[in-house]
C-alpha angles and dihedrals in degrees: 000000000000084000090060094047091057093049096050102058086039097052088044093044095045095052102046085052079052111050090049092119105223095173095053091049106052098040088050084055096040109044098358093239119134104238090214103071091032132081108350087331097246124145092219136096101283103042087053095040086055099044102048095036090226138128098194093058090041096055090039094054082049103046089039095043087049088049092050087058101048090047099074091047096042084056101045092055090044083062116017098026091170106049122103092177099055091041091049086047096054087044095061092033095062096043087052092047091051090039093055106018110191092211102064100033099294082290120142154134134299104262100249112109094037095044085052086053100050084044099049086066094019095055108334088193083070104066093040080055095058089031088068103042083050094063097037089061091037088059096053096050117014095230131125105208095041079057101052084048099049098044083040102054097039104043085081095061088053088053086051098043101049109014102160101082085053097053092049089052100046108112094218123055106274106220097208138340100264086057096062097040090050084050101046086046089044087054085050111039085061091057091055099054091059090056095054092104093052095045079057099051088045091054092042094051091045090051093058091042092058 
């Protein structure tokens, strides 16, 4: 029961910290557009970068979205330091907030750049991980969301294979092996979903090249 009381108020927290939309904001101040019916209608870093043709906005949405992310992990260790579970719930809780903001239609981005900012103080072996694999499929194809896949769906079997360097790296005390590697797929299985339109898009376009 006083587990449950600490996740509660976390989960809620760590949404709410998530589903702030930074994106929308800023390109409807910017430009006026609603991001959600411009561009690929994603509430993320690209999508505002290309609609309103800025830098600056796009560079803003990134640094505030990773910071949204860090902000959950970094108070929950402030106040239950040794707790996995609450860490791994605030993880997952700010990633689905920015995902399906309710203030915007339960419309949202696609969990990257917060998810990248709650690892990098959650587990930061986690994000180089998927940093790597990024580029890796970057450089084959060129391509930025066949990147973010195909990082995004393999970084969990790394997790699995060799275990023991995350667990050394994880901020909070990992109670066993299988815990780590079910948080670290959870993250990421949040990530994917989100991708499911683009992996789409890259198998249609496939199809008609060959």
């Amino acid at each position: 029961m006083d587990h449950l009381a600490q996740i509660l108020p976390v989960f809620l927290v760590a949404f709410l910290i998530g589903s702030f939309p930074t994106a929308y904001l800023l390109v409807r101040r910017h430009s006026g557009k609603d991001l959600r019916f411009e561009g690929s209608g994603n509430i993320g870093t690209l999508n505002a970068y290309e609609v309103s043709n800025s830098k600056r906005v796009g560079v803003i949405v990134l640094v505030v979205d990773l910071a949204k992310g860090a902000l959950p992990i970094a108070l929950t260790h402030a106040l239950y330091a040794d707790s996995f579970v609450v860490a791994v719930v605030a993880m997952l809780a700010v990633i689905l907030g920015h995902n399906y903001s309710p203030w915007i239609g339960w419309k949202g981005g696609r969990g990257l750049a917060p998810a990248a900012g709650a690892a990098l103080l959650f587990n930061p072996l986690l994000p180089a991980v998927w940093g790597v694999l990024w580029l890796a499929g970057w450089f084959k194809t060129r391509d930025v969301h066949f990147g973010n896949i195909a990082a995004t769906v393999l970084s969990p079997f790394i997790v699995l294979i060799v275990p023991a360097p995350f667990e050394a790296a994880t901020l909070f005390p990992v109670p066993q092996t299988i815990s780590l590697v079910v948080a670290s797929a959870a993250m990421f299985v949040l990530i994917f979903l989100k991708h499911l339109g683009p992996l789409r898009t890259l198998l249609r376009r496939r199809g008609h090249a060959s």
